[in-house]
Coordinates of C-alpha atoms in Angstrom, one line a residue:
X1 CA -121.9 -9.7 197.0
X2 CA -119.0 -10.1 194.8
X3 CA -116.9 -6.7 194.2
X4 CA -115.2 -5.6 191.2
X5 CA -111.0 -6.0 191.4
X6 CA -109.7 -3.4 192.2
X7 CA -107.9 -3.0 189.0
X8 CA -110.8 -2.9 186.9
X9 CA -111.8 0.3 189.0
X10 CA -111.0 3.7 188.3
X11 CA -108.9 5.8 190.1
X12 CA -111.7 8.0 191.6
X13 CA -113.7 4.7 192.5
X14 CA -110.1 3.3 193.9
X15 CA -109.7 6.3 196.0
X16 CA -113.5 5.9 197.0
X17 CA -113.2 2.3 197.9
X18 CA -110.2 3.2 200.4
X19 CA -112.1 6.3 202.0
X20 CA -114.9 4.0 202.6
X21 CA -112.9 1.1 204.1
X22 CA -111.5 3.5 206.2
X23 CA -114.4 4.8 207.4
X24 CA -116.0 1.5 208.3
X25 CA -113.1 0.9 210.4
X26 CA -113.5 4.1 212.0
X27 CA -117.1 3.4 212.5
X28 CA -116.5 0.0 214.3
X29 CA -113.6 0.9 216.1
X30 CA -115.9 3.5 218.1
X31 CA -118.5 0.5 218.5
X32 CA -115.5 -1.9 219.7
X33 CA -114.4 1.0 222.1
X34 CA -117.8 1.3 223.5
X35 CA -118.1 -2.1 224.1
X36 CA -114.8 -2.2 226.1
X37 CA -115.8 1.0 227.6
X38 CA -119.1 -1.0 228.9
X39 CA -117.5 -4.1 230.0
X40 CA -115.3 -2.0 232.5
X41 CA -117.4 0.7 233.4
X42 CA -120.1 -2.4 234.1
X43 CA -117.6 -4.1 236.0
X44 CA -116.9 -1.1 238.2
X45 CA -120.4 0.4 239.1
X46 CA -121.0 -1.6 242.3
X47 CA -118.0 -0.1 243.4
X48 CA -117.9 2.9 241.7
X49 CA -120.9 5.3 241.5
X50 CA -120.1 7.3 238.8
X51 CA -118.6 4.2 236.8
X52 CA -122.9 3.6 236.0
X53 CA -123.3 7.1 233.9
X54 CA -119.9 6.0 232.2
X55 CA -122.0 2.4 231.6
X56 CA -125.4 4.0 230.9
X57 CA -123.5 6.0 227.8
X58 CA -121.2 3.3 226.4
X59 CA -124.6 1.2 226.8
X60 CA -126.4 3.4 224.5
X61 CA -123.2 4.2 222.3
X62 CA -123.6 0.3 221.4
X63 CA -127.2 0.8 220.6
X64 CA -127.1 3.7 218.2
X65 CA -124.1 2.1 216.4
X66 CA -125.4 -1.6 216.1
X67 CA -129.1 0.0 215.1
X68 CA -127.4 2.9 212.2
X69 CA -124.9 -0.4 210.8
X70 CA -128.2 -2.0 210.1
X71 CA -130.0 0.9 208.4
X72 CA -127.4 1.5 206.5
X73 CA -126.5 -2.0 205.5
X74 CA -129.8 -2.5 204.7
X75 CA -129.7 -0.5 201.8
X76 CA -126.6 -2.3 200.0
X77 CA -127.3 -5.9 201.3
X78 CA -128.9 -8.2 203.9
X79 CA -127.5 -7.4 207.3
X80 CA -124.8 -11.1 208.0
X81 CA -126.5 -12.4 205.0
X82 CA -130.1 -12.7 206.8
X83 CA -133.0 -11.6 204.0
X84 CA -134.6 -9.7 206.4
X85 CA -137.4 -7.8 205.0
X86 CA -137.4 -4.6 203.2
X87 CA -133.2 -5.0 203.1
X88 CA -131.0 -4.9 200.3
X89 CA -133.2 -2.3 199.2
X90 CA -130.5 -0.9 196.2
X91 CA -130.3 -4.2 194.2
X92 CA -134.1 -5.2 194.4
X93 CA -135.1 -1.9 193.0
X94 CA -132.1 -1.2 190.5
X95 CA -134.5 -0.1 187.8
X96 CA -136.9 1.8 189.6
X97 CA -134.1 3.5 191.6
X98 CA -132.7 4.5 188.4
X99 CA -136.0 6.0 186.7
X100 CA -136.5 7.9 189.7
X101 CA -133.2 9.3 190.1
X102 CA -132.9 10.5 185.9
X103 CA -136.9 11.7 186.9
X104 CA -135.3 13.7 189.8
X105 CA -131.9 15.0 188.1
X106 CA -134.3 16.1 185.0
X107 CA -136.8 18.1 187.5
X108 CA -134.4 19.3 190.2
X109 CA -131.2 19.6 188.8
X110 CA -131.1 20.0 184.9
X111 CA -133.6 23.6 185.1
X112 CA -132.7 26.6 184.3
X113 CA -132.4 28.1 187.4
X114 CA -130.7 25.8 189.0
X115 CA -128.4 25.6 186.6
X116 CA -127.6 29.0 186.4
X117 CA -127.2 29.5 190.2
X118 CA -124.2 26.6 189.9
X119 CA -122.9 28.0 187.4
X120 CA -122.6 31.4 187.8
X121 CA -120.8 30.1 191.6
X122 CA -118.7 28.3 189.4
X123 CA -114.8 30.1 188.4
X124 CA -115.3 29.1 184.5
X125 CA -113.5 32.1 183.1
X126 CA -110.8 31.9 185.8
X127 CA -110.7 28.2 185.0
X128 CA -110.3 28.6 181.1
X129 CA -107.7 31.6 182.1
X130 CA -105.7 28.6 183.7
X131 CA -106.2 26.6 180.2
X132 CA -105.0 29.8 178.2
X133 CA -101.7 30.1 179.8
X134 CA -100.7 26.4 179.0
X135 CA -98.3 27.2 175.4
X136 CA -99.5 24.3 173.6
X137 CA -103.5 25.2 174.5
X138 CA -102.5 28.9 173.2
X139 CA -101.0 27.6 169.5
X140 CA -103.9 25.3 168.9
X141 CA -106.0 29.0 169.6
X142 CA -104.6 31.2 167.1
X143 CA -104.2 28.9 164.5
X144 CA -107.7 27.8 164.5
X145 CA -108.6 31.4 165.0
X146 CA -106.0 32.7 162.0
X147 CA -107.8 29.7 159.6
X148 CA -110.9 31.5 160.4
X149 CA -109.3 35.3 160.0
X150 CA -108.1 34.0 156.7
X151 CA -111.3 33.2 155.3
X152 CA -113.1 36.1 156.3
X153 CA -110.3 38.8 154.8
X154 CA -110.9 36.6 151.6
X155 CA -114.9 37.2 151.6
X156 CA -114.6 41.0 152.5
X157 CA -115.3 43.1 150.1
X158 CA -113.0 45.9 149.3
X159 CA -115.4 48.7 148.6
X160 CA -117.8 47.5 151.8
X161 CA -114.5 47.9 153.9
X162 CA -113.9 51.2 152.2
X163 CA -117.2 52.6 152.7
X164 CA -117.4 51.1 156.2
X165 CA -114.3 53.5 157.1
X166 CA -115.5 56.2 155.5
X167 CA -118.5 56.0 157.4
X168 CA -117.0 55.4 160.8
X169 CA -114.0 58.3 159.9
X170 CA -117.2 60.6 159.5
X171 CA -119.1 59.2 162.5
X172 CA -116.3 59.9 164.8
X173 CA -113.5 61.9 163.5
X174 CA -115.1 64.6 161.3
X175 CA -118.8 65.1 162.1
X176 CA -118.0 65.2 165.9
X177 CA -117.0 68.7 167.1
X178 CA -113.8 68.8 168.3
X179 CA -112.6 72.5 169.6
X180 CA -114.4 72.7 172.8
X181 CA -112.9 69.2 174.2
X182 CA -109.9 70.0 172.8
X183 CA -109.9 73.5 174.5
X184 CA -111.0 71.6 177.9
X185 CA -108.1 69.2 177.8
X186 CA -105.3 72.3 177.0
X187 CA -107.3 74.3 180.1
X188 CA -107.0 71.0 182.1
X189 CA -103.2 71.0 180.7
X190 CA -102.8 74.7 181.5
X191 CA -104.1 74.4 185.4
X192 CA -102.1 71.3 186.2
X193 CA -99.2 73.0 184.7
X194 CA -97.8 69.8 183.1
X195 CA -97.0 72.5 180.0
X196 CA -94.2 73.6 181.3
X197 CA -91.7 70.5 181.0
X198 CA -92.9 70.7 177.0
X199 CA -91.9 74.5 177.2
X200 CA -88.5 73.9 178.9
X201 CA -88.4 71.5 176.0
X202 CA -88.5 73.5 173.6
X203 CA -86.2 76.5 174.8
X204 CA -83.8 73.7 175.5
X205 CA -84.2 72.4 171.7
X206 CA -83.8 76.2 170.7
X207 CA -80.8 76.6 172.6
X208 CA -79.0 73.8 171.3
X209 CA -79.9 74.7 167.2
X210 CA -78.4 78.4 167.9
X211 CA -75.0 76.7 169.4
X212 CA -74.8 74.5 166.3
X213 CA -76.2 77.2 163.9
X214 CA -74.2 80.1 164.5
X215 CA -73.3 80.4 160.5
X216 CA -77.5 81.2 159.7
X217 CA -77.2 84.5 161.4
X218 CA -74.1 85.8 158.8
X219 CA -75.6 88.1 156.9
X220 CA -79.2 88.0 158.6
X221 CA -79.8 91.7 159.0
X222 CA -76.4 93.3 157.7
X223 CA -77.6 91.6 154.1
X224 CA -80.4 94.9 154.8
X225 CA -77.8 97.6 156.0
X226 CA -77.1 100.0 153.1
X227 CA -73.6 99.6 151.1
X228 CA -71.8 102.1 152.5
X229 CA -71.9 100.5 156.2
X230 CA -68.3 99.1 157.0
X231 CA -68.0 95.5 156.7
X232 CA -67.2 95.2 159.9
X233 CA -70.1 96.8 161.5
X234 CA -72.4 94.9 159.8
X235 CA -70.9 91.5 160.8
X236 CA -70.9 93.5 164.8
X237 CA -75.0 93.9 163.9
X238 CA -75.0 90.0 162.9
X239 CA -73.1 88.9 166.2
X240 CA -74.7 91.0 168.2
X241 CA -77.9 89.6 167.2
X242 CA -76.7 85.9 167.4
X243 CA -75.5 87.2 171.0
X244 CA -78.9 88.5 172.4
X245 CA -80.6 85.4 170.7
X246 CA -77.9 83.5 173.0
X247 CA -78.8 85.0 175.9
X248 CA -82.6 85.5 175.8
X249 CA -82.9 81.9 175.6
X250 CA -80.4 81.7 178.6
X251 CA -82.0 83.8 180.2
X252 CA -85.6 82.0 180.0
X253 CA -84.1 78.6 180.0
X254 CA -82.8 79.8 183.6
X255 CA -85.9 81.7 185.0
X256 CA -89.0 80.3 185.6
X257 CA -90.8 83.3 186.1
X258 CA -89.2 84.9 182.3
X259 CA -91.6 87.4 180.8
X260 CA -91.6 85.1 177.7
X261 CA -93.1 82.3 179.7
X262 CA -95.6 84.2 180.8
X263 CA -96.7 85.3 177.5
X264 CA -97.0 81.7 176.5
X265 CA -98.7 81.0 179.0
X266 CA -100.9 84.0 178.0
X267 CA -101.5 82.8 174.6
X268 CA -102.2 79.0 175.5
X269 CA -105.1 80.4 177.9
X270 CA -106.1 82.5 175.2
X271 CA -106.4 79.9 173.1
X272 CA -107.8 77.4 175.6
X273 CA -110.4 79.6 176.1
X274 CA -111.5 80.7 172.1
X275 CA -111.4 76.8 171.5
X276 CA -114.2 76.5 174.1
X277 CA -116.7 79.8 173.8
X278 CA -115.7 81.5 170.4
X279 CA -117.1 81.0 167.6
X280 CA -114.3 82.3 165.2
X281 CA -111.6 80.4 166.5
X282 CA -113.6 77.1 166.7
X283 CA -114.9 77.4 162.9
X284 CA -111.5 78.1 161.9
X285 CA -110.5 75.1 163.9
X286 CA -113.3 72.9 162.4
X287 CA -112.2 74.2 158.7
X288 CA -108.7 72.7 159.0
X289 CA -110.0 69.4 160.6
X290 CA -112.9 68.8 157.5
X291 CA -109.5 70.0 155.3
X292 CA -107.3 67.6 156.8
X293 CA -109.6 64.5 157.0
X294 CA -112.3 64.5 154.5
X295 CA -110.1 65.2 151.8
X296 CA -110.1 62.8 148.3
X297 CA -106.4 62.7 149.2
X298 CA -107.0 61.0 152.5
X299 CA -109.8 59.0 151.1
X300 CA -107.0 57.1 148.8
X301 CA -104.8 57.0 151.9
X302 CA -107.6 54.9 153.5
X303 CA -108.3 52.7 150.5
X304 CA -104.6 52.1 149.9
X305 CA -103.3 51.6 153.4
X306 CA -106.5 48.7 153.7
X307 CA -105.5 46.8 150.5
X308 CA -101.7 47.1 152.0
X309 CA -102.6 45.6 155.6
X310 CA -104.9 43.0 154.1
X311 CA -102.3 41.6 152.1
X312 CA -99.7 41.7 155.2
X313 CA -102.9 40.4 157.3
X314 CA -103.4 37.9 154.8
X315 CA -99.3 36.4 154.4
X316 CA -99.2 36.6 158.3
X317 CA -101.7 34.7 158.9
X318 CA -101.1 31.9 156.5
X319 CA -97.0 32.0 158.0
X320 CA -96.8 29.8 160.8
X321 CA -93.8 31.3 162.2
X322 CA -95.1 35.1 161.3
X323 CA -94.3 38.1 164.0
X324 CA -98.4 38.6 163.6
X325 CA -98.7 34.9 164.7
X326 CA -96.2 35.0 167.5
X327 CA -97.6 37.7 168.9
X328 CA -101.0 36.6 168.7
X329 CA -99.9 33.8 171.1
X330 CA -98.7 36.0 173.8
X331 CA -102.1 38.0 173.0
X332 CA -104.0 34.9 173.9
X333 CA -101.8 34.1 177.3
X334 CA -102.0 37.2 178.1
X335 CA -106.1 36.7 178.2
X336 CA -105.5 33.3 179.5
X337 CA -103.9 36.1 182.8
X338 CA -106.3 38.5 182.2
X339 CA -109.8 35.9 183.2
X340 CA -107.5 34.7 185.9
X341 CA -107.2 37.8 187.6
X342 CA -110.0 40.9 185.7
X343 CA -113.2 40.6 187.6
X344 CA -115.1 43.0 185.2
X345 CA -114.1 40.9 182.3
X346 CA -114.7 37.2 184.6
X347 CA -118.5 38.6 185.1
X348 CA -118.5 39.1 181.1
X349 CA -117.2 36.0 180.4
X350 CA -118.9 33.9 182.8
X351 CA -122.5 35.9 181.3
X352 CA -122.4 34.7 178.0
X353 CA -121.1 31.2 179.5
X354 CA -124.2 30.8 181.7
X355 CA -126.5 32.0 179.2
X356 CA -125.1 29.0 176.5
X357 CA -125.7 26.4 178.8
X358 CA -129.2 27.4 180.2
X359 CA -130.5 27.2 176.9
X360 CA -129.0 24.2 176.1
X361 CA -129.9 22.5 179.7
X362 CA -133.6 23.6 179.1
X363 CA -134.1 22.1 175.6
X364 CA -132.5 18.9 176.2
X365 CA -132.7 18.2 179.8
X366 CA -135.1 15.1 179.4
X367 CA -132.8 13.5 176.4
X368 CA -129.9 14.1 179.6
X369 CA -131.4 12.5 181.9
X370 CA -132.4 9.1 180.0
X371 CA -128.6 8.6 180.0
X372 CA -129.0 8.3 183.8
X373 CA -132.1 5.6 183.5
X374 CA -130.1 3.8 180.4
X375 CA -127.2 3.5 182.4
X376 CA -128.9 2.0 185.2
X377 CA -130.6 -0.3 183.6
X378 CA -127.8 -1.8 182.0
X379 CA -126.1 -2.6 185.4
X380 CA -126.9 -5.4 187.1
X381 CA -127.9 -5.0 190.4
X382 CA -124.4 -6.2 192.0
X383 CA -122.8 -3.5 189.7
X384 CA -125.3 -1.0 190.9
X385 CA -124.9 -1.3 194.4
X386 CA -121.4 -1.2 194.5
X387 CA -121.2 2.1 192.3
X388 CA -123.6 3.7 194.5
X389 CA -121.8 2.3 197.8
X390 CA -118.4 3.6 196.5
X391 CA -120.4 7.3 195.1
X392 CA -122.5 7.4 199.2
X393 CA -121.1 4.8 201.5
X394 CA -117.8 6.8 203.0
X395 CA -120.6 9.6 203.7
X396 CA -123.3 7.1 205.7
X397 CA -120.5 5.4 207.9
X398 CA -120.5 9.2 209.3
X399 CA -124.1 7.8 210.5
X400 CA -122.9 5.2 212.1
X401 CA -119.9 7.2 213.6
X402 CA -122.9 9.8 214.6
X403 CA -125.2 7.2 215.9
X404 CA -123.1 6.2 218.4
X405 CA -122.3 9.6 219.6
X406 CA -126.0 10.4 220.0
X407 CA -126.8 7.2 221.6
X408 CA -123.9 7.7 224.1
X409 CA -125.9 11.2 225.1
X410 CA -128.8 9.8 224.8
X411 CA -127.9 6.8 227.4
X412 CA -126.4 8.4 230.0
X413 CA -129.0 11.6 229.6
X414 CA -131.7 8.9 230.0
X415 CA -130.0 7.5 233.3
X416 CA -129.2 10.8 234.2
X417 CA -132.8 11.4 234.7
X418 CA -133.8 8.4 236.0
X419 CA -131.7 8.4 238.4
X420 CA -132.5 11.9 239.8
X421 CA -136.7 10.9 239.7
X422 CA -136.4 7.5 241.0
X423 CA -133.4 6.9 242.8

């Protein structure tokens, strides 16, 4: 059979080729080392007692090889060019071969079951994680996805987007009760006592306005002392008041266990506990949310900040070099990391993945698999069986390699027990 140069191969069929030459050499080195193995052993087994178990083995290691080299020769080619029959089975039956196998990849491989099983044990979003992190595959993302982004901002319209955030602000900001969770995440607060650092914060923030403010106590209470109180006295009342402010915050800044702490503590439990059971304070507390958030005011806030951030969405976008853009590149690596390494978000990804190509797979498996019988009936049958010796050949010299193995067992296990029933 003539073979295709090896230049005109591929590099997988190249690196085929070599794996099978070495494996036919493998292969007939064992036979070769059985048949020196036999030649001495046979040599030595008048002599040698045990030298006829080594004989009996290479005996049948010559066997097993020389019968698997012609089965699997057989399939390719005549065995040393003899047209033995039913040999050379590949090339005489090139077309039928071929309808079978696209008949078989259609019905066993190309269902949906199947093809979900191998997929789903298949890495695909940790493999298009790997093609995320690659700069170049991350650029050609966004600005096919900011193309898109820019035509939909451009069919939105306004008063749909308006009414859509109306809607949701109502859904989940102002219809949605808010004192009792509030007053479980201050009790939460409270217990934990992770208050206290924003307390210290503040007598700390108090303490440094009355060092720099000394001046707004002149005239705080003497400005209410009759005339006829010396001058002097009254700015004594002023210091002295400026003095004790001084030092009460000192004095709580410094103790941990101040009265005035505990009072605050007092009233944030207080109020913890109204925001959760009473009625009163919760109302009052629902009032001043509806107030704040369903106002017309806020309404035109809404409206106004959309038209702004479509506009900005709109130049960003459309700006190669924009921050928005720039960003949206790390955004899309940072993905690319994120399917290499988030399980939760793999099984998501690899879900809607699987799902695609089932339906696909089941609606045109049979178009699929008449490439397979087109293909193979284009080849002629000296192309064919050299394709499907490079794709299976490296794996059947392992036959060979095994056949001799097992016909080394067998032959001396056969002598073995002849030996010991007859003598």
């Amino acid at each position: 059979m003539t073979r295709t140069p090896t230049a005109l191969l591929s590099p997988a069929d190249q690196e085929r080729r070599r794996g099978l030459r070495v494996m036919k050499g493998v292969a007939l080195g064992a036979l070769l080392f059985m048949a020196a193995v036999f030649a001495v052993s046979f040599s030595l087994q008048q002599t040698l007692p045990w030298a006829a178990y080594v004989r009996a083995a290479a005996e049948g290691g010559m066997v097993g090889a020389l019968a698997d080299w012609f089965a699997v020769t057989a399939l390719f080619r005549h065995p040393l060019g003899i047209p033995v029959p039913h040999t050379a089975i590949i090339p005489r039956r090139k077309d039928e071969i071929g309808r079978n196998l696209g008949e078989f990849v259609e019905t066993e491989f190309l269902r949906g079951d199947v093809v979900r099983a191998k997929l789903e044990a298949t890495p695909i979003a940790e493999r298009l994680g790997a093609w995320l992190v690659t700069p170049a595959n991350a650029e050609r993302v966004v600005g096919e996805g900011s193309a898109v982004a820019v035509g939909v901002l451009r069919a939105l319209s306004d008063d749909d987007v308006r009414d859509i955030i109306e809607g949701l602000a109502r859904e989940h900001l102002i219809d949605p009760e808010w004192g009792p969770p509030l007053g479980a995440w201050l009790s939460r607060i409270l217990e934990s006592e992770a208050h206290h650092g924003a307390v210290d914060l503040g007598f700390d923030s108090l303490s440094a306005w009355l060092t720099a403010n000394r001046a707004s106590f002149a005239g705080l209470v003497s400005r209410r002392l009759p005339a006829w109180v010396p001058s002097i006295a009254a700015r004594l009342v002023d210091d002295t008041v400026y003095t004790e402010a001084v030092r009460f915050v000192a004095a709580v800044r410094a103790d941990p266990r101040h009265p005035a702490r505990g009072a605050i503590d007092g009233y944030l439990d207080r109020l913890a506990e109204n925001l959760q059971h009473d009625p009163v304070t919760i109302g009052r507390f629902e009032d001043a949310k509806v107030a704040v958030f369903d106002s017309p005011r806020v309404r035109e806030l809404a409206s106004a900040a959309w038209h702004t951030a479509k506009a900005g969405l709109l130049a960003a976008l459309e700006d190669d070099d924009s921050a928005l853009r720039r960003r949206a590149v790390v955004a899309v690596t940072e993905v690319g990391e994120r399917l290499m390494t988030d399980a939760a978000l793999q099984r998501r990804v690899e879900g809607w993945v699987v799902d695609a190509a089932v339906f696909l797979v089941e609606r045109y498996r049979h178009d699929i698999a008449s490439i397979i019988v087109d293909t193979v009936e284009r080849w002629d049958p000296e192309e064919t069986t050299e394709k499907i010796e490079l794709m299976v050949g490296r794996d059947l010299q392992y036959i060979r390699l095994n056949g001799t193995i097992v016909g080394a067992l067998a032959g001396v296990t056969i002598y073995a027990i002849a030996h010991a029933l007859l003598g």
